[in-house]
Amino acid sequence: MQELLWTALEILETASCLNDVKVGTKEGDVYSFGIIASEIATRDIPFAYERCYVSTCTLIDLIVNRDNPLLSNDLKIWQSLEKDMDIVRPYIHDDYLTGTMTVKLKFKKMLNDVWANDPLARMTFQRIATVLDNLFPVPEELMDNLMHMLESYSKNLERIVLERLMRLKQEKTKVENIVSQMLPKTVIEELKYGNKAEPEHFECVTVYYSDIAGFTTIAKNIQPMQVVDLLNDLYILFDSILAKYDVYKVETIGDAYVVSSGVLILNGNLHAGEIATTSLDMMSAVMMIETPQLINLKLQLRLGINTGPVVAGVVGLTMPRYTLFREAIQIDSTIGSS
C-alpha cells in the first residue's frame, strides 16, 4: 500500500494496489517526480512525519478524496500537522532546504505546481528543468541538477546534525551537573560505564549532623507547602555556605542535614577544622534567616560533630544514595544548639 504514495491521485482513484497501475501518464510521472524531490529534500520517505500520526491507508484516502465526511477526524489530525497546506502532500520545512529564502520559496512553489490536483495544471519536465537551472545553476542536465541538489542537501544535513549534536551535548552536560550534585563524580564515572561503585574506607574523617529544634511541632502548625518552602530556603542557605569550605554534603533527611570532610578527597588533619568552621558559619546564618512562615519564632539549630573512621558507599539501584557507615556518624544530636 505504501508504494502508492508516489502515485498521482487521478491514478489512485482507480487503483487499489500497485499492480492496478498498468499504464502511467506524463502528468503522473511529473507528480511522482515531485514526491521523489520531497524525499531528496527531507532525506526521508514520503510523509515520514505525518505517517507517525495517520496510517498509510488514511493518507491515500485523504489524497484522493479529502471531502469524504468519513475522513473528517483524520482530516483534522492532518490539518493540525500541516496548517498551511490546502492539499494533502508531503510537508517540507524550510530548515531542510538550502539557499536563500527566495530560492526556498521558489522551490516549494515548483513542488506545489508539480503535484497539483489537476493533471493539466502540472509543470512539464521541460519547465521543471528550466526552474531547477535557475534555482541551482549548473551547466548540465536534469539528473546533474538533482545530484547537485542532493549534494547541497547533504551539506545542509551535516549542519543540522552538528547543531543537534551540540544541543544534545549541552543537555548531557546539564544532566551530568544535576547528577553530580547527588553523587560524587568518581562514583558517577563507575556507574556510567556499568561498573559497581566499590565502598571505600576512610581512616579518619569528621562528620557534621544538624536538625531543627522542635521541627515536628513547627511542621504541625504551618501548611505543608510552607514546610517545603522553609526547608528549601534553609538548605539553599546551607548549600551556599558549604561552597566556601572543603566539605561534602552527604544527604538531607527531612530537616536533618549531614556534611562530611576528609571523604573523597583526603585533606590530612584539616577535616575537623573545616567542619568546625562550617558549623559556626551555619549557626550564625540560622540566627539571621527570616522565616515568614513562623511568626515571632526563631529557628534553633541542633548540631553534633564526630571524628573517626567511616566506610562510604552507594546503596540502592533506584535513586542510589552515597552514604557513610560506622561509628563516626553515630552522633548525639543534643550535643549543642544555637
Coordinates of C-alpha atoms in Angstrom, one line a residue:
M1 CA 0.0 0.0 0.0
Q2 CA 2.8 2.5 0.8
E3 CA 4.1 2.2 -2.8
L4 CA 1.0 4.1 -3.9
L5 CA 2.3 7.2 -2.1
W6 CA 4.3 8.0 -5.2
T7 CA 1.2 7.6 -7.5
A8 CA -0.8 10.6 -8.8
L9 CA -4.2 11.0 -7.3
E10 CA -6.1 10.6 -10.7
I11 CA -4.5 7.2 -11.0
L12 CA -5.2 6.4 -7.3
E13 CA -8.9 6.9 -8.0
T14 CA -8.9 3.6 -9.9
A15 CA -6.0 1.8 -8.3
S16 CA -6.2 -0.2 -5.0
C17 CA -2.6 -1.6 -5.3
L18 CA 0.5 -1.1 -7.3
N19 CA -0.5 -3.9 -9.7
D20 CA -3.5 -1.9 -10.8
V21 CA -1.2 0.8 -12.2
K22 CA -0.8 -0.8 -15.6
V23 CA 0.0 2.3 -17.6
G24 CA 1.3 5.6 -16.3
T25 CA 0.9 9.1 -17.8
K26 CA 3.3 12.0 -18.3
E27 CA 1.4 14.1 -15.8
G28 CA 1.5 11.2 -13.3
D29 CA 5.3 10.9 -13.8
V30 CA 5.6 14.6 -13.0
Y31 CA 3.6 14.0 -9.8
S32 CA 5.9 11.1 -8.9
F33 CA 9.0 13.3 -9.6
G34 CA 7.6 15.8 -7.0
I35 CA 7.4 13.1 -4.4
I36 CA 11.0 12.0 -5.1
A37 CA 12.1 15.6 -4.9
S38 CA 10.5 15.8 -1.5
E39 CA 12.4 12.7 -0.4
I40 CA 15.7 14.4 -1.5
A41 CA 14.8 17.5 0.4
T42 CA 13.8 15.7 3.7
R43 CA 16.3 12.8 3.4
D44 CA 13.4 10.5 4.3
I45 CA 10.5 8.5 2.9
P46 CA 7.4 10.4 1.8
F47 CA 5.1 11.7 4.5
A48 CA 7.6 10.3 7.1
Y49 CA 6.5 12.8 9.8
E50 CA 2.8 12.6 9.0
R51 CA 2.7 8.8 9.0
C52 CA 3.5 8.8 12.7
Y53 CA 0.0 10.2 13.2
V54 CA -2.1 8.8 10.4
S55 CA -1.9 5.4 8.6
T56 CA -0.7 5.0 5.0
C57 CA -4.3 3.9 4.0
T58 CA -5.7 7.1 5.6
L59 CA -3.1 9.2 3.8
I60 CA -4.1 7.7 0.4
D61 CA -7.8 8.2 1.2
L62 CA -7.1 11.9 2.1
I63 CA -5.1 12.4 -1.1
V64 CA -7.8 11.0 -3.3
N65 CA -10.9 12.5 -1.6
R66 CA -10.4 14.7 1.4
D67 CA -14.0 15.8 1.2
N68 CA -15.3 12.4 2.3
P69 CA -17.2 13.1 5.6
L70 CA -16.0 9.7 6.9
L71 CA -12.4 11.1 6.9
S72 CA -13.3 14.3 9.0
N73 CA -11.5 13.2 12.1
D74 CA -8.4 12.1 10.1
L75 CA -8.5 15.4 8.2
K76 CA -8.5 17.3 11.5
I77 CA -5.3 15.4 12.5
W78 CA -3.8 16.3 9.1
Q79 CA -4.7 20.0 9.4
S80 CA -3.2 20.2 12.8
L81 CA 0.1 18.9 11.4
E82 CA 0.1 20.8 8.1
K83 CA -1.8 24.1 8.7
D84 CA -0.6 25.9 5.6
M85 CA -1.3 23.1 3.1
D86 CA -4.6 23.1 1.1
I87 CA -3.9 19.7 -0.4
V88 CA -2.5 16.5 1.2
R89 CA 1.1 16.4 0.2
P90 CA 4.5 16.0 2.0
Y91 CA 5.3 19.0 4.2
I92 CA 8.8 20.3 3.7
H93 CA 10.1 22.6 6.4
D94 CA 12.4 25.5 5.4
D95 CA 15.2 24.1 7.5
Y96 CA 15.5 21.1 5.1
L97 CA 16.2 23.4 2.1
T98 CA 19.4 25.2 1.2
G99 CA 19.9 28.6 -0.4
T100 CA 18.2 32.0 0.2
M101 CA 14.7 32.4 1.3
T102 CA 13.7 33.3 -2.2
V103 CA 15.2 30.1 -3.5
K104 CA 13.4 28.1 -0.9
L105 CA 10.0 29.7 -1.7
K106 CA 10.5 29.1 -5.5
F107 CA 11.4 25.5 -4.9
K108 CA 8.4 24.9 -2.8
K109 CA 6.3 26.8 -5.4
M110 CA 7.6 24.4 -8.1
L111 CA 6.6 21.4 -5.9
N112 CA 3.1 22.7 -5.5
D113 CA 2.8 23.1 -9.3
V114 CA 4.3 19.6 -9.9
W115 CA 1.8 17.8 -7.6
A116 CA -1.3 19.9 -8.4
N117 CA -4.7 18.1 -8.2
D118 CA -5.4 19.0 -11.8
P119 CA -3.0 17.0 -14.1
L120 CA -3.2 19.7 -16.8
A121 CA -2.0 22.3 -14.3
R122 CA 1.2 20.5 -13.5
M123 CA 4.6 21.6 -14.9
T124 CA 6.2 19.7 -17.8
F125 CA 9.6 18.2 -17.3
Q126 CA 11.0 20.8 -19.6
R127 CA 9.6 23.6 -17.4
I128 CA 10.9 21.8 -14.3
A129 CA 14.4 21.6 -15.8
T130 CA 14.3 25.4 -16.5
V131 CA 13.2 26.2 -12.9
L132 CA 15.9 24.0 -11.5
D133 CA 18.5 25.5 -13.7
N134 CA 17.5 28.9 -12.5
L135 CA 17.5 27.9 -8.8
F136 CA 20.6 25.8 -8.9
P137 CA 22.6 26.8 -12.0
V138 CA 25.0 24.2 -13.2
P139 CA 25.8 23.7 -16.9
E140 CA 24.4 20.1 -17.0
E141 CA 21.2 18.2 -17.5
L142 CA 18.3 17.4 -15.2
M143 CA 19.9 14.5 -13.4
D144 CA 23.1 16.6 -12.7
N145 CA 20.8 19.2 -11.2
L146 CA 19.2 16.6 -9.0
M147 CA 22.7 15.3 -7.9
H148 CA 23.7 18.9 -7.2
M149 CA 20.6 19.4 -5.1
L150 CA 21.3 16.2 -3.2
E151 CA 24.9 17.3 -2.5
S152 CA 23.7 20.6 -1.2
Y153 CA 21.1 18.9 1.0
S154 CA 23.8 16.6 2.3
K155 CA 25.9 19.5 3.4
N156 CA 22.8 21.1 5.0
L157 CA 22.1 17.8 6.7
E158 CA 25.6 17.8 8.2
R159 CA 24.9 21.3 9.6
I160 CA 21.6 20.2 11.1
V161 CA 23.2 17.1 12.6
L162 CA 26.0 19.2 14.0
E163 CA 23.6 21.6 15.6
R164 CA 21.6 18.8 17.1
L165 CA 24.7 17.2 18.4
M166 CA 25.7 20.4 20.1
R167 CA 22.2 20.7 21.7
L168 CA 22.5 17.1 22.8
K169 CA 25.9 17.7 24.3
Q170 CA 24.5 20.8 26.2
E171 CA 21.6 18.7 27.6
K172 CA 24.0 15.9 28.5
T173 CA 26.2 18.4 30.4
K174 CA 23.1 19.7 32.3
V175 CA 22.1 16.2 33.3
E176 CA 25.6 15.4 34.4
N177 CA 25.8 18.6 36.5
I178 CA 22.5 17.6 38.2
V179 CA 23.6 14.1 38.9
S180 CA 27.0 15.3 40.2
Q181 CA 25.1 17.2 42.9
M182 CA 23.6 13.9 44.2
L183 CA 26.6 11.6 43.8
P184 CA 30.4 12.0 43.7
K185 CA 32.0 12.3 40.3
T186 CA 34.2 9.2 40.9
V187 CA 31.0 7.2 41.6
I188 CA 29.2 8.6 38.6
E189 CA 32.1 7.5 36.3
E190 CA 31.9 4.0 37.6
L191 CA 28.1 3.8 37.3
K192 CA 28.1 5.4 33.9
Y193 CA 30.2 2.6 32.4
G194 CA 28.1 -0.1 34.2
N195 CA 30.7 -0.8 36.9
K196 CA 30.0 -1.4 40.5
A197 CA 31.0 1.5 42.8
E198 CA 33.0 -0.3 45.4
P199 CA 32.8 1.0 49.0
E200 CA 35.8 3.0 50.3
H201 CA 37.3 3.0 53.8
F202 CA 38.5 6.3 55.2
E203 CA 40.6 6.1 58.3
C204 CA 39.8 9.5 59.8
V205 CA 37.0 11.9 58.7
T206 CA 34.8 14.4 60.5
V207 CA 31.0 14.3 60.2
Y208 CA 28.5 17.1 60.9
Y209 CA 24.9 16.4 61.6
S210 CA 22.2 19.0 62.3
D211 CA 18.5 19.4 62.6
I212 CA 15.9 22.0 63.6
A213 CA 14.9 22.0 67.2
G214 CA 11.2 21.4 67.6
F215 CA 10.7 20.8 63.9
T216 CA 7.8 18.3 64.4
T217 CA 5.8 21.0 66.3
I218 CA 6.7 23.6 63.8
A219 CA 5.5 21.4 60.9
K220 CA 2.2 20.8 62.6
N221 CA 1.5 24.5 63.0
I222 CA 2.1 25.6 59.3
Q223 CA 0.8 24.4 55.9
P224 CA 2.7 21.6 54.1
M225 CA 3.7 24.0 51.3
Q226 CA 5.2 26.3 53.9
V227 CA 7.2 23.4 55.3
V228 CA 8.7 22.8 51.9
D229 CA 9.4 26.5 51.4
L230 CA 11.0 26.7 54.9
L231 CA 13.3 23.7 54.3
N232 CA 14.2 24.9 50.8
D233 CA 15.2 28.3 52.0
L234 CA 17.3 26.8 54.8
Y235 CA 19.0 24.2 52.6
I236 CA 19.8 26.8 49.9
L237 CA 21.5 28.9 52.6
F238 CA 23.4 25.9 53.9
D239 CA 24.5 24.8 50.4
S240 CA 25.9 28.3 49.7
I241 CA 27.9 28.1 52.9
L242 CA 29.4 24.7 52.0
A243 CA 30.8 26.1 48.8
K244 CA 33.3 28.1 50.9
Y245 CA 34.8 25.1 52.7
D246 CA 36.5 21.7 52.0
V247 CA 33.4 19.7 52.9
Y248 CA 31.0 17.3 51.1
K249 CA 27.2 17.3 51.6
V250 CA 26.3 13.7 52.3
E251 CA 22.5 13.9 52.4
T252 CA 19.4 15.6 53.8
I253 CA 16.6 13.6 55.6
G254 CA 13.7 15.8 56.4
D255 CA 15.1 18.6 58.5
A256 CA 18.4 16.7 59.1
Y257 CA 21.5 17.9 57.2
V258 CA 24.6 15.7 57.1
V259 CA 28.0 17.0 55.9
S260 CA 31.5 15.4 56.0
S261 CA 35.1 16.4 55.4
G262 CA 38.0 14.2 54.6
V263 CA 35.8 12.0 52.4
L264 CA 36.5 11.5 48.7
I265 CA 39.4 14.0 48.8
L266 CA 41.8 13.4 51.7
N267 CA 42.9 16.6 53.4
G268 CA 45.2 15.4 56.2
N269 CA 44.2 16.7 59.6
L270 CA 42.2 19.6 58.2
H271 CA 38.8 17.9 58.2
A272 CA 38.0 18.7 61.8
G273 CA 38.7 22.4 61.4
E274 CA 36.8 22.6 58.2
I275 CA 33.7 21.1 59.7
A276 CA 34.0 23.2 62.9
T277 CA 34.3 26.4 60.9
T278 CA 31.4 25.3 58.7
S279 CA 29.2 24.6 61.7
L280 CA 29.9 28.0 63.2
D281 CA 29.1 29.7 59.9
M282 CA 25.8 27.8 59.7
M283 CA 24.9 28.6 63.3
S284 CA 25.4 32.3 62.6
A285 CA 23.4 32.2 59.4
V286 CA 20.4 30.5 61.1
M287 CA 20.2 33.3 63.6
M288 CA 19.8 35.8 60.7
I289 CA 17.4 33.9 58.5
E290 CA 13.9 35.3 58.1
T291 CA 11.1 32.9 58.4
P292 CA 7.8 34.5 57.3
Q293 CA 6.1 31.1 57.9
L294 CA 6.9 31.4 61.6
I295 CA 5.5 34.4 63.5
N296 CA 7.6 35.6 66.4
L297 CA 9.7 32.4 66.3
K298 CA 13.4 32.0 65.5
L299 CA 14.8 28.7 64.2
Q300 CA 17.2 26.9 66.5
L301 CA 19.8 24.5 65.0
R302 CA 20.8 21.4 66.9
L303 CA 24.1 20.0 65.7
G304 CA 26.7 17.4 66.5
I305 CA 30.2 16.7 65.3
N306 CA 32.2 13.4 65.4
T307 CA 35.5 12.3 64.1
G308 CA 36.6 8.7 63.2
P309 CA 36.8 6.0 60.6
V310 CA 34.0 5.5 58.1
V311 CA 33.1 3.4 55.1
A312 CA 31.5 5.3 52.2
G313 CA 29.5 3.6 49.5
V314 CA 26.5 3.7 47.2
V315 CA 23.4 1.9 48.3
G316 CA 20.4 1.1 46.2
L317 CA 19.7 0.8 42.4
T318 CA 16.7 3.1 42.2
M319 CA 17.7 6.6 43.3
P320 CA 21.1 5.4 44.6
R321 CA 22.5 7.2 47.6
Y322 CA 26.1 7.8 48.6
T323 CA 26.2 7.4 52.4
L324 CA 28.5 6.8 55.3
F325 CA 28.7 4.0 57.9
R326 CA 30.4 3.2 61.2
E327 CA 31.0 4.9 64.5
A328 CA 31.9 8.4 63.2
I329 CA 28.3 9.1 62.1
Q330 CA 26.7 8.0 65.4
I331 CA 26.2 11.5 66.6
D332 CA 24.1 12.6 69.6
S333 CA 22.1 15.5 68.1
T334 CA 21.7 17.1 71.5
I335 CA 25.4 17.9 71.8
G336 CA 24.8 21.6 71.1
S337 CA 22.2 24.0 69.8
S338 CA 22.0 27.6 68.7

